[in-house]
Short mmCIF file of C-alpha atoms in Angstrom, two decimals:
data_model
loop_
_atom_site.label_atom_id
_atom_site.label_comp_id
_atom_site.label_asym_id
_atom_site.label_seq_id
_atom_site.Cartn_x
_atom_site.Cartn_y
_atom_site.Cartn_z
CA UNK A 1 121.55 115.99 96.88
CA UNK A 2 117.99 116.56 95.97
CA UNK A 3 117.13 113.71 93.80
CA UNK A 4 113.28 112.79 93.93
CA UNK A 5 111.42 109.81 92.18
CA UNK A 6 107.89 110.17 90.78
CA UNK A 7 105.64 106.74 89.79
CA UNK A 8 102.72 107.16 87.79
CA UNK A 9 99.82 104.82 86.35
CA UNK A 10 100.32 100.57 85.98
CA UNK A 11 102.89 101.07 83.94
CA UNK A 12 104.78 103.09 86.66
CA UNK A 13 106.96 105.37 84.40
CA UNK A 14 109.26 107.06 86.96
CA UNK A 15 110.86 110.38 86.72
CA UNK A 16 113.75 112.06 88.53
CA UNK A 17 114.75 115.54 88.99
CA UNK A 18 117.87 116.38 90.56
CA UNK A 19 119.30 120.16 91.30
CA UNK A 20 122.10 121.61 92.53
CA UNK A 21 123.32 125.11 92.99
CA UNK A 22 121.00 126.49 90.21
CA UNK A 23 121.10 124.22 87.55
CA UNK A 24 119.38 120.86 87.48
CA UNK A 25 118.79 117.47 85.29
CA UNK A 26 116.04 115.75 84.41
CA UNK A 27 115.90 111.81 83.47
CA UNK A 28 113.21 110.26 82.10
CA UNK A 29 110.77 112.86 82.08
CA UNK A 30 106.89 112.06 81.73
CA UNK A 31 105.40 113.39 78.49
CA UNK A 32 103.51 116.24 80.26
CA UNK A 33 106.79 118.38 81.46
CA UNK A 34 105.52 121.78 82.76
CA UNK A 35 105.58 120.13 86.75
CA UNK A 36 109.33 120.25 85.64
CA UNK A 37 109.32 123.79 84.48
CA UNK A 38 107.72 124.61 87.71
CA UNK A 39 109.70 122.58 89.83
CA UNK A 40 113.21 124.13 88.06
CA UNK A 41 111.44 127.76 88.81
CA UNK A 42 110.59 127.63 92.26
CA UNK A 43 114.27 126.24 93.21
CA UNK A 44 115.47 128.77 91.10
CA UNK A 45 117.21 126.71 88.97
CA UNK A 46 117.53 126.12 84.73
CA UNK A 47 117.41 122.74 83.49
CA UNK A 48 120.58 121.84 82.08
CA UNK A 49 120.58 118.32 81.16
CA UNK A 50 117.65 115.69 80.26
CA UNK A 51 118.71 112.12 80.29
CA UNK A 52 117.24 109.13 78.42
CA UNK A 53 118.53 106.06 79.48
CA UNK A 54 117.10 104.77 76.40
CA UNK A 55 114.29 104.75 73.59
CA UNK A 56 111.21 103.79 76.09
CA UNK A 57 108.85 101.36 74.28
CA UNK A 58 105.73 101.88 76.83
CA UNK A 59 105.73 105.33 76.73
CA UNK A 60 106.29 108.15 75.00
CA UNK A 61 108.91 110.39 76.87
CA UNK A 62 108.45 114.20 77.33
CA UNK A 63 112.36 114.89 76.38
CA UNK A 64 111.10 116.97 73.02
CA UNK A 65 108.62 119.12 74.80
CA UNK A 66 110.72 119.87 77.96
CA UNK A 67 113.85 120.60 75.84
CA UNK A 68 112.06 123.40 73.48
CA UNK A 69 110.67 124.50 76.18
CA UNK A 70 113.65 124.52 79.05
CA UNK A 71 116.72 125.19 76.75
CA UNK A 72 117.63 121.85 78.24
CA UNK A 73 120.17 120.04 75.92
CA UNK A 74 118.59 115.60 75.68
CA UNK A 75 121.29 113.36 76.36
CA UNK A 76 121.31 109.66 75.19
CA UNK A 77 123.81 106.90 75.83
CA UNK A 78 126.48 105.34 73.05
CA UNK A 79 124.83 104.04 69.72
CA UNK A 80 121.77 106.23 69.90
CA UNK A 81 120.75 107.90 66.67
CA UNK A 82 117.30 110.01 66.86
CA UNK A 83 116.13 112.13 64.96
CA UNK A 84 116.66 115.22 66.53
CA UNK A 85 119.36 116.91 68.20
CA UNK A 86 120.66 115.44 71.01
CA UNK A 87 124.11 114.83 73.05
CA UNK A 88 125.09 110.85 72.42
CA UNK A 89 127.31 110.17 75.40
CA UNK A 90 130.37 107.98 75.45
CA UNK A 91 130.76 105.81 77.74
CA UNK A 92 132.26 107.11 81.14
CA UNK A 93 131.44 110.37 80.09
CA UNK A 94 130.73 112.98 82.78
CA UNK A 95 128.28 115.74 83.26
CA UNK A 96 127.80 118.68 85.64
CA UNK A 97 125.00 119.75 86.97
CA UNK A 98 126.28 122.35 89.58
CA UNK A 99 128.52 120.98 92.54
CA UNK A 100 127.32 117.46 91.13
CA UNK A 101 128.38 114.67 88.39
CA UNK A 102 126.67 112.58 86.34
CA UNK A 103 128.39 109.83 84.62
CA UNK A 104 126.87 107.42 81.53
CA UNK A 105 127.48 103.85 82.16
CA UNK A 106 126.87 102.53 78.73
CA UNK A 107 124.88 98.95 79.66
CA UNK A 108 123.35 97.23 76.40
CA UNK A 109 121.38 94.45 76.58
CA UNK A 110 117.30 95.49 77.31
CA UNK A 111 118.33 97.86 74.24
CA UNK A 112 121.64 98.40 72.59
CA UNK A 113 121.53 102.56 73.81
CA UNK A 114 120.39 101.95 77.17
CA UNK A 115 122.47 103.77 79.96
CA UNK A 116 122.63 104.30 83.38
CA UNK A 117 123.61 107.21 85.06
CA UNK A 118 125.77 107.53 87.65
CA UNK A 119 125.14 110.35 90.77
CA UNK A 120 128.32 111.34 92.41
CA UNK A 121 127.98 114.33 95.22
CA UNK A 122 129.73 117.37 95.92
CA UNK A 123 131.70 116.08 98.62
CA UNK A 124 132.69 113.00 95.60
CA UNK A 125 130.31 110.37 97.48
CA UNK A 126 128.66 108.34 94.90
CA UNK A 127 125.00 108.33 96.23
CA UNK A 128 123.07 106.56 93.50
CA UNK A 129 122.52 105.11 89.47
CA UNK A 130 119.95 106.19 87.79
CA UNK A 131 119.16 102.24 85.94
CA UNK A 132 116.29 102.97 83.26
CA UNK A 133 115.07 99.52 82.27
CA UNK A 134 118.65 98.14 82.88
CA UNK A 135 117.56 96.93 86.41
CA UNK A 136 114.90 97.03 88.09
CA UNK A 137 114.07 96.60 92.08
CA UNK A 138 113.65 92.45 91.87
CA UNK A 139 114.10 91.71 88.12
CA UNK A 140 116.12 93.23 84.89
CA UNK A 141 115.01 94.82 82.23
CA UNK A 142 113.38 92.28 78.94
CA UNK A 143 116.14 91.48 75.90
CA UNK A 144 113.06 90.95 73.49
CA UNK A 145 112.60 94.37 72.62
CA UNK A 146 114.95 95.71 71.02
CA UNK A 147 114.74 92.99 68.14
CA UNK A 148 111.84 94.48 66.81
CA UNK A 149 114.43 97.34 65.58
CA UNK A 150 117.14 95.26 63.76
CA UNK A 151 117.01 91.67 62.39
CA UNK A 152 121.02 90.59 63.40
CA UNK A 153 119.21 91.18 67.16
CA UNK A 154 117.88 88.40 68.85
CA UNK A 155 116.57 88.20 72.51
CA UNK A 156 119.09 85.31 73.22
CA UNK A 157 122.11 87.89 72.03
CA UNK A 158 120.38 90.71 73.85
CA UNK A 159 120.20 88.16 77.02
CA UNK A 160 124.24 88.35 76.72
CA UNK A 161 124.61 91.95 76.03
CA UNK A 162 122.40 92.41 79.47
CA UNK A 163 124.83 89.44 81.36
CA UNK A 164 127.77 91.07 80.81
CA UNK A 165 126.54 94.96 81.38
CA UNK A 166 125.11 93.37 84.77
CA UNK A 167 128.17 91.85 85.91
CA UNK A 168 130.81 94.66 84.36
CA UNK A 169 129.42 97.14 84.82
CA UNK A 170 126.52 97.59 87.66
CA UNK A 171 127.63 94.81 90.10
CA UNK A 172 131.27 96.26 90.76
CA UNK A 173 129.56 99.09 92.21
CA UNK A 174 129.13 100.14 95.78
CA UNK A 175 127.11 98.36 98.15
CA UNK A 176 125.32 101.25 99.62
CA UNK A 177 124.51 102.73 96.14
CA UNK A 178 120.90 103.19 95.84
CA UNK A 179 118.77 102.05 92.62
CA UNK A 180 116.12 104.32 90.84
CA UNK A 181 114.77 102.20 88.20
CA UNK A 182 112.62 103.78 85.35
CA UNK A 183 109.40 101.25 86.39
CA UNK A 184 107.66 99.34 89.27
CA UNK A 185 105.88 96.89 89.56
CA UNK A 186 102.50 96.69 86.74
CA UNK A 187 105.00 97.50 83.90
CA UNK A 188 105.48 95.45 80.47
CA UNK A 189 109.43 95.72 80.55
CA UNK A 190 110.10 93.59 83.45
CA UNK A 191 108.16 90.01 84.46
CA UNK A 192 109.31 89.97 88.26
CA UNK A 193 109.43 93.78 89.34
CA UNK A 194 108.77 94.78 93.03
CA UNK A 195 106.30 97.30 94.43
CA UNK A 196 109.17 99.11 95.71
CA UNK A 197 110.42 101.86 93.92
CA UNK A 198 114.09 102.01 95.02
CA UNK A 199 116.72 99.91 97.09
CA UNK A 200 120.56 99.57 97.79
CA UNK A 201 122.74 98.09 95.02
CA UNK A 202 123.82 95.44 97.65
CA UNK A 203 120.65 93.77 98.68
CA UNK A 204 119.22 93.66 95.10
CA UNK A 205 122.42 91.49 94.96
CA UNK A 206 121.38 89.97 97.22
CA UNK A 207 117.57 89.14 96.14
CA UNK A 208 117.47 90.15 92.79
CA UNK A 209 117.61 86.61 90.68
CA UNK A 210 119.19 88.04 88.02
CA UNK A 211 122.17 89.23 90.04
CA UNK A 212 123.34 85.83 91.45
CA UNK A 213 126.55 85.74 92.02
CA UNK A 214 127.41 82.30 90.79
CA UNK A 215 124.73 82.06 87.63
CA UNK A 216 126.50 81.24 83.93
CA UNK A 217 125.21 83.20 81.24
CA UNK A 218 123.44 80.47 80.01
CA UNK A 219 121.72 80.33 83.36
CA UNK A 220 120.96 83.89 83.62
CA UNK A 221 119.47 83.80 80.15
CA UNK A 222 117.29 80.88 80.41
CA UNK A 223 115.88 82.34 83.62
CA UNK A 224 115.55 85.67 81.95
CA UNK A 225 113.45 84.34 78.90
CA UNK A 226 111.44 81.82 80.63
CA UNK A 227 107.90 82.89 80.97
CA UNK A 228 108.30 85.68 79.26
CA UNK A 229 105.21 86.82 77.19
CA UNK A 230 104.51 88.76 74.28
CA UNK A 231 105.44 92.40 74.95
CA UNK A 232 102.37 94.71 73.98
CA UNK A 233 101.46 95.21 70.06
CA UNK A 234 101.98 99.39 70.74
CA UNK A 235 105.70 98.86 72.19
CA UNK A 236 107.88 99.39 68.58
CA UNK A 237 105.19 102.01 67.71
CA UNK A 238 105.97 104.11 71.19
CA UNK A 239 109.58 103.58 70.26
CA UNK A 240 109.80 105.03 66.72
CA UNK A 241 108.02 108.17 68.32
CA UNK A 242 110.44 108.36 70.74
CA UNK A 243 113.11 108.13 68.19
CA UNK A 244 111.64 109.96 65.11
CA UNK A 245 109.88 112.89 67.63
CA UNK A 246 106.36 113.35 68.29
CA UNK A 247 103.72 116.26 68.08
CA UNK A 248 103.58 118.57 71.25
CA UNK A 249 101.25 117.49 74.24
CA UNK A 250 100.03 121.04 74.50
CA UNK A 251 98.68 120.84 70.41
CA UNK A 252 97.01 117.08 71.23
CA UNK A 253 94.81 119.02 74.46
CA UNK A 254 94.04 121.41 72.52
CA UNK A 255 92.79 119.34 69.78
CA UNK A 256 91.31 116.76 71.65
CA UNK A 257 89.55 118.64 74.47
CA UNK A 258 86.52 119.27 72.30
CA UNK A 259 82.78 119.01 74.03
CA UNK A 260 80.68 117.01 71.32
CA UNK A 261 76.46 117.35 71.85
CA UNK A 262 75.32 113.63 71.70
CA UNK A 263 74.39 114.47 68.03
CA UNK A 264 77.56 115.57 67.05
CA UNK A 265 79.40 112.31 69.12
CA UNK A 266 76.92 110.20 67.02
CA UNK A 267 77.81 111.50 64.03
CA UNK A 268 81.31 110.92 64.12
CA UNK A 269 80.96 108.23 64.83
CA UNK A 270 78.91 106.75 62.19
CA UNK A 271 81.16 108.67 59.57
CA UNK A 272 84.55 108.14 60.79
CA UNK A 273 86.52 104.61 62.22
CA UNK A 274 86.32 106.30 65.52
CA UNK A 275 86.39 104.09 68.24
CA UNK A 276 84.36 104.71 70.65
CA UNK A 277 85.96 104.78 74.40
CA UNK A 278 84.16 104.66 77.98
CA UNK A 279 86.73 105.30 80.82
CA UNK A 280 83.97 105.67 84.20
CA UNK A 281 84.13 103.34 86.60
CA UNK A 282 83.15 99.53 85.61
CA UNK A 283 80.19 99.37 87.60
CA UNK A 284 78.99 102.51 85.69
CA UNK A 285 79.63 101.20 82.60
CA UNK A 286 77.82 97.85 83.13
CA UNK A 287 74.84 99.54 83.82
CA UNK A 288 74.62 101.45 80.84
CA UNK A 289 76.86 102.52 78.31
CA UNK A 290 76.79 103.29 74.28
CA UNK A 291 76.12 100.12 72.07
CA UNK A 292 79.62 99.19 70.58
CA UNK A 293 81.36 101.30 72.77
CA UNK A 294 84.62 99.86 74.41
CA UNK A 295 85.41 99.66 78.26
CA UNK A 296 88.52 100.55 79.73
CA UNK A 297 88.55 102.25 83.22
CA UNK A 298 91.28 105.39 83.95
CA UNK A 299 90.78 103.85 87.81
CA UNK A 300 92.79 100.96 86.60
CA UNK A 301 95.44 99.68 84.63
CA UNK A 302 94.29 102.03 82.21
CA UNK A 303 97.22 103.02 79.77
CA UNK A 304 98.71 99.80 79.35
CA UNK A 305 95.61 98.10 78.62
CA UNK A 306 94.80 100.32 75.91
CA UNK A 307 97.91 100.00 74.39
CA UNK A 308 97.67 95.93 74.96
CA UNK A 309 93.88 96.14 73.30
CA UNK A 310 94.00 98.77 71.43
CA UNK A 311 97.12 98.93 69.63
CA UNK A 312 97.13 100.71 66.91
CA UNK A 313 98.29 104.03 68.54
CA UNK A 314 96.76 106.48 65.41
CA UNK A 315 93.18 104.92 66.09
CA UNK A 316 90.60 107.59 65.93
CA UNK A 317 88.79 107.68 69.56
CA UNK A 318 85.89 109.40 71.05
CA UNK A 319 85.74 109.46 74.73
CA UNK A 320 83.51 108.80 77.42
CA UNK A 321 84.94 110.19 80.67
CA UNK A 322 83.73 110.79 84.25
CA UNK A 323 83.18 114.27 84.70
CA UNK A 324 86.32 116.77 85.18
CA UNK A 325 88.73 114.16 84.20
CA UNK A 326 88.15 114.57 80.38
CA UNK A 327 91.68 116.19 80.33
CA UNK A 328 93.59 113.44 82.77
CA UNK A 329 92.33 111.32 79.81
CA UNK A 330 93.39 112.59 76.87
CA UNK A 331 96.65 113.44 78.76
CA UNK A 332 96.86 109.79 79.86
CA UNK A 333 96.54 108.66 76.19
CA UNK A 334 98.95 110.79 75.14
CA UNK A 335 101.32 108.97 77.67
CA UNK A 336 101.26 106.21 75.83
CA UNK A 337 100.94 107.58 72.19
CA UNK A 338 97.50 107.43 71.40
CA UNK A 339 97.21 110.84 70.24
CA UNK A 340 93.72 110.58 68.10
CA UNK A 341 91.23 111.55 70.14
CA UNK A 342 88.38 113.71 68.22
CA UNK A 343 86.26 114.82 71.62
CA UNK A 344 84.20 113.34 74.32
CA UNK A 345 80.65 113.39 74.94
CA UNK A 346 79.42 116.44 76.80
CA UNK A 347 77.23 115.10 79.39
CA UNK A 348 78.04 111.87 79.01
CA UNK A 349 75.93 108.98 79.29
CA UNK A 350 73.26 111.28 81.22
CA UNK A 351 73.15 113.64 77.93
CA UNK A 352 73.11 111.02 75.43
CA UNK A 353 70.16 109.05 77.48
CA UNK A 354 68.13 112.30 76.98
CA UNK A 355 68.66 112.83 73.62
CA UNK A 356 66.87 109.66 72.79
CA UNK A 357 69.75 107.36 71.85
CA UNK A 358 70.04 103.78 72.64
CA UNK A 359 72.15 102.75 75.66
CA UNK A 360 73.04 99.07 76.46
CA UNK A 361 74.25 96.81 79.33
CA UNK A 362 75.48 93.83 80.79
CA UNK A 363 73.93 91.22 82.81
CA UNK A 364 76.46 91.05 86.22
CA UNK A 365 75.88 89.21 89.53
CA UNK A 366 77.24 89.08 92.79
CA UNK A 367 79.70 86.30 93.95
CA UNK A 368 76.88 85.08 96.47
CA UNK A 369 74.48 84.83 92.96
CA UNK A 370 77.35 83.36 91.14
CA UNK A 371 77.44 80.40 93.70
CA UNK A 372 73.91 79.36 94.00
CA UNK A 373 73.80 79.57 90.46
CA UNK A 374 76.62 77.63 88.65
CA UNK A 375 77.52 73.85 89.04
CA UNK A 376 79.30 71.48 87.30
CA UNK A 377 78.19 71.87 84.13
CA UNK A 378 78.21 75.69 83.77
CA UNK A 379 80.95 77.25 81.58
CA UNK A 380 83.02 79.92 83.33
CA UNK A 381 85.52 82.21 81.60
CA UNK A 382 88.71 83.05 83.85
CA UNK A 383 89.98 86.58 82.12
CA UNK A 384 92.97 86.34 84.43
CA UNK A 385 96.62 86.15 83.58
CA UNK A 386 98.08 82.51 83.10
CA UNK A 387 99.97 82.61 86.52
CA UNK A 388 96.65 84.05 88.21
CA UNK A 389 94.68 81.28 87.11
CA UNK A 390 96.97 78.51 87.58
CA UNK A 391 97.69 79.67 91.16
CA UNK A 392 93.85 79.21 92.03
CA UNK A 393 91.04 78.79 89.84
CA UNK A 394 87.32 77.96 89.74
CA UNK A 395 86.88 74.00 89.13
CA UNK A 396 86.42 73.66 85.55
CA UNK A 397 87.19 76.70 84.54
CA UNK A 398 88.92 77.82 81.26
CA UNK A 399 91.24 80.70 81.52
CA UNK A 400 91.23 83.45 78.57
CA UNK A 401 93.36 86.08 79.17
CA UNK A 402 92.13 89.63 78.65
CA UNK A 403 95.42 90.40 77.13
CA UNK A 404 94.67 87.62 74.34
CA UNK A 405 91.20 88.00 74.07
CA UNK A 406 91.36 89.08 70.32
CA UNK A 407 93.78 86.11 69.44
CA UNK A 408 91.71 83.81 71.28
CA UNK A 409 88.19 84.78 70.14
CA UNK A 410 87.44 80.91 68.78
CA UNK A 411 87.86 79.71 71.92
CA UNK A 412 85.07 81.62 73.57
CA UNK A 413 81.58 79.80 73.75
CA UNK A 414 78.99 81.80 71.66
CA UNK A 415 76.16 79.77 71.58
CA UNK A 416 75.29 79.41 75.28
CA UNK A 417 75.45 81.82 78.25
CA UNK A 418 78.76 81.88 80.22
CA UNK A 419 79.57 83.51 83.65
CA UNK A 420 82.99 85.64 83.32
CA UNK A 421 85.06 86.72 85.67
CA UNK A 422 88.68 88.24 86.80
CA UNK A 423 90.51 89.06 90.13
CA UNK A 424 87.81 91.64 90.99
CA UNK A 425 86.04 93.21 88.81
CA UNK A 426 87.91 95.23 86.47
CA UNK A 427 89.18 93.24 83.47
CA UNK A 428 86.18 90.99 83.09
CA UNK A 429 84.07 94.38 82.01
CA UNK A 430 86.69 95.10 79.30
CA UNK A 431 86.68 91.75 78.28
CA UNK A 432 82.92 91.95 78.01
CA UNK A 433 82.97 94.98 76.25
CA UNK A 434 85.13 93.60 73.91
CA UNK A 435 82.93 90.71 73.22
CA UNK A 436 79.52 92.50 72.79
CA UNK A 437 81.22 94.67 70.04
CA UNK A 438 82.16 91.61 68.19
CA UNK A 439 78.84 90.41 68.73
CA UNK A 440 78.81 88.17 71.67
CA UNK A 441 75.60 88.86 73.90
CA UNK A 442 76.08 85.52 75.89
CA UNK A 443 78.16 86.57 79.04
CA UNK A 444 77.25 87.16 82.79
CA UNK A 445 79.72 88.93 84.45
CA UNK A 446 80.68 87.96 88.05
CA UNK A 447 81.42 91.42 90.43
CA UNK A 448 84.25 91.48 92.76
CA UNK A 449 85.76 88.79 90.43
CA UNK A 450 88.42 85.75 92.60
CA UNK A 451 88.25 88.51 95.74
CA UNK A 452 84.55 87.95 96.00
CA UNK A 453 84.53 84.30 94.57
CA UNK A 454 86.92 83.26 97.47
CA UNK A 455 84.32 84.67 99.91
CA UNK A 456 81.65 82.08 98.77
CA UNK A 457 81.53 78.33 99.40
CA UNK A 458 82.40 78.33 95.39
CA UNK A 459 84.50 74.80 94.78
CA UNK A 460 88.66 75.88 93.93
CA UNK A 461 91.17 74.59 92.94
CA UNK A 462 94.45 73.73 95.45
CA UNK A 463 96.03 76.98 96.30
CA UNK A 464 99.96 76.99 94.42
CA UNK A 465 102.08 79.60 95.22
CA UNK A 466 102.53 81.75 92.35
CA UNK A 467 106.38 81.61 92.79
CA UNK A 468 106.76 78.12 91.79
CA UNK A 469 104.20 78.10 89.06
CA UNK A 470 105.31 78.62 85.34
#
């Protein structure tokens, strides 16, 4: 059985093609679907099938682009209703693709179509189940999604949906099956996910905590909901695309992929809402950047920070990209259904500089400067994640999230300076972009973040295991 799993970006979308004697299926594809057109080609084989386990809320799904372009009929599990034509499965129906069949699982509970998929061989082995955000390596799929879509939902009734689909209908299987979940670890859907991308059935019943044998289904949702945060403000906006359809990928590039003279970037922006977007490297970008511009780095957790920051996914943006990847950006927008972009600056910071325009930066030390430098009474900004910060911290610190910085704004000092830092490096420059466009000018920015902090004689706070910390 050819079956093989790709994992892209932080929020680690996976895709799986499988073939077999000419024909093959496709689940989950990434929005940018010609590697699958390729792929089908050089195996000599025409895409059949393409299964969605379910309306994807991080991403926007290349199903519409790969079926008008394949012939490939979509399939979706029981209850689905998009709008466009697709195959709604029942459940326990079976597919062929060649020698092989694939069989829907209907398993509500992250959302009420989601479905797993079910790989039998041609000798009638079943090899593996395709799980979407049903269940992932170390953790299950979120019940708070789905809500969003119909008021009689709630995440506790979604929590029981997801108990008994668990139980009925994925833990009866085979030991030996092997799991290919739709994400790894970095993505939204999950709290607990691993960074490995596929396992047996029977030792994620064995580790997975969701998959106790013994837990109650009051048990299993408590432990499901607790420390559970917000999901991202783009999620029901990636979903309605996904259900209502979406413009192609190849008429957003060629839209988007426009050169802009610094005089023509400037412009826009002054007459348009256009945000303005710098995607280099941090350390590039704190040494000089465009005044008002925003910082968020395509090294890093780049899509599902702009969707987290950004949100609105029809925001105008003009781009600032290291050279040769103005494409990979746009594309990796697109991703995640910010399909606005009006160019990106031609030259980039280099051009702009010589055409005269104003340029801006931000004070940063090292860790070594950072701990001569602060004592006691110095106030220090911790842009880490809740569970980072409470695990280890500067003394005295206060934590502000990155993901709540906007929600939060009060609560950042304005009137004197403040040194701000994250785990190393990375989120601490978005956050201070973020604040010098709102008009905060007070914050020193601490490189390497913790990793270099923990390298200095800098006073901590008592180490606590992340795993028994709320």
């Amino acid at each position: 059985m050819k079956l093989e799993q790709i994992y892209t970006g932080c929020i680690a979308q996976a895709a799986y093609y499988l073939e077999s004697n000419g024909e093959a299926a496709i689940f989950d594809p990434l929005r940018e679907v010609q590697p699958y057109i390729d792929r089908a080609a050089k195996d000599n084989a025409k895409i059949k099938y393409i299964f969605e386990t379910h309306f994807h809320a991080d991403f926007v799904s290349g199903h519409l682009d790969l079926a008008k372009k394949s012939g490939g009929q979509i399939v979706y599990g029981p209850t689905a209703n998009p709008n466009f034509e697709a195959i709604i499965a029942e459940d326990g129906q079976e597919f062929k693709v060649g020698a092989y069949t694939i069989k829907a699982i209907h398993t509500p509970g992250h959302t009420m179509e989601s479905t797993c998929y079910l790989l039998t061989d041609e000798s009638g082995k079943q090899h593996g189940i395709i799980t979407g955000d049903t269940l992932f390596i170390g953790d299950v799929g979120r019940p708070d999604l789905a809500q969003k879509m119909s008021s009689d939902l709630t995440q506790e009734k979604l929590a029981s949906h997801l108990y008994d689909s668990l139980r009925n209908k994925i833990m009866v299987l085979a030991d030996e099956l092997i799991v290919y979940p739709s994400h790894g670890a970095g993505s939204a859907c999950g709290k607990n996910m691993s960074k490995e991308t596929t396992d047996t059935l029977g030792n994620q019943k064995k580790t997975n905590y969701a998959l106790r044998a013994d837990m109650t289904r009051e048990e299993f949702t408590a432990e499901l909901l607790d420390g559970l945060g917000l999901p991202p403000a783009y999620f029901p906006q990636n979903v309605m695309m996904n259900i209502q359809g979406y413009e192609s990928l190849d008429n957003i590039l060629e839209k988007s992929f426009k050169p802009l003279t610094p005089r023509e970037f400037e412009a826009i922006a002054n007459q348009s809402e256009a945000l303005i977007l710098d995607v280099r490297h941090e350390d590039d970008f704190v040494k000089s950047h465009i005044p008002g511009s925003i910082f968020i780095g395509i090294q890093g957790g780049f899509a599902p920070w702009v969707g987290a920051l950004i949100r609105d996914v029809k925001q105008p943006l003009l781009l600032i990209t290291p050279e040769g990847r103005e494409e990979e950006t746009i594309t990796r927008l697109s991703r995640v259904g910010f399909d606005n972009s009006l160019g990106y600056l031609k030259g980039g910071i280099a051009a702009w500089k010589e055409a005269g325009f104003e340029t801006d930066s931000i004070e940063s030390i090292s860790p070594e400067q950072f701990e001569s430098e602060a004592n006691e009474n110095s106030i220090i900004v911790d842009a880490r994640k809740p569970g980072e910060f409470n695990a280890e911290h500067v003394e005295n610190a206060l934590n502000i999230p990155l993901d709540f910085v906007n929600e939060q704004l009060s609560e950042v000092p304005k009137e004197e300076n403040f040194y701000l830092h994250c785990a190393g490096g990375y989120r601490s420059v978005i956050m201070a972009s973020i604040l010098k466009s709102r008009g905060y000018h007070n914050m020193i920015n601490v490189e390497k973040g913790m990793a270099g902090i923990r390298k200095t004689s800098a006073k901590l706070t008592a180490f606590v295991c992340p795993s028994t910390n709320k």
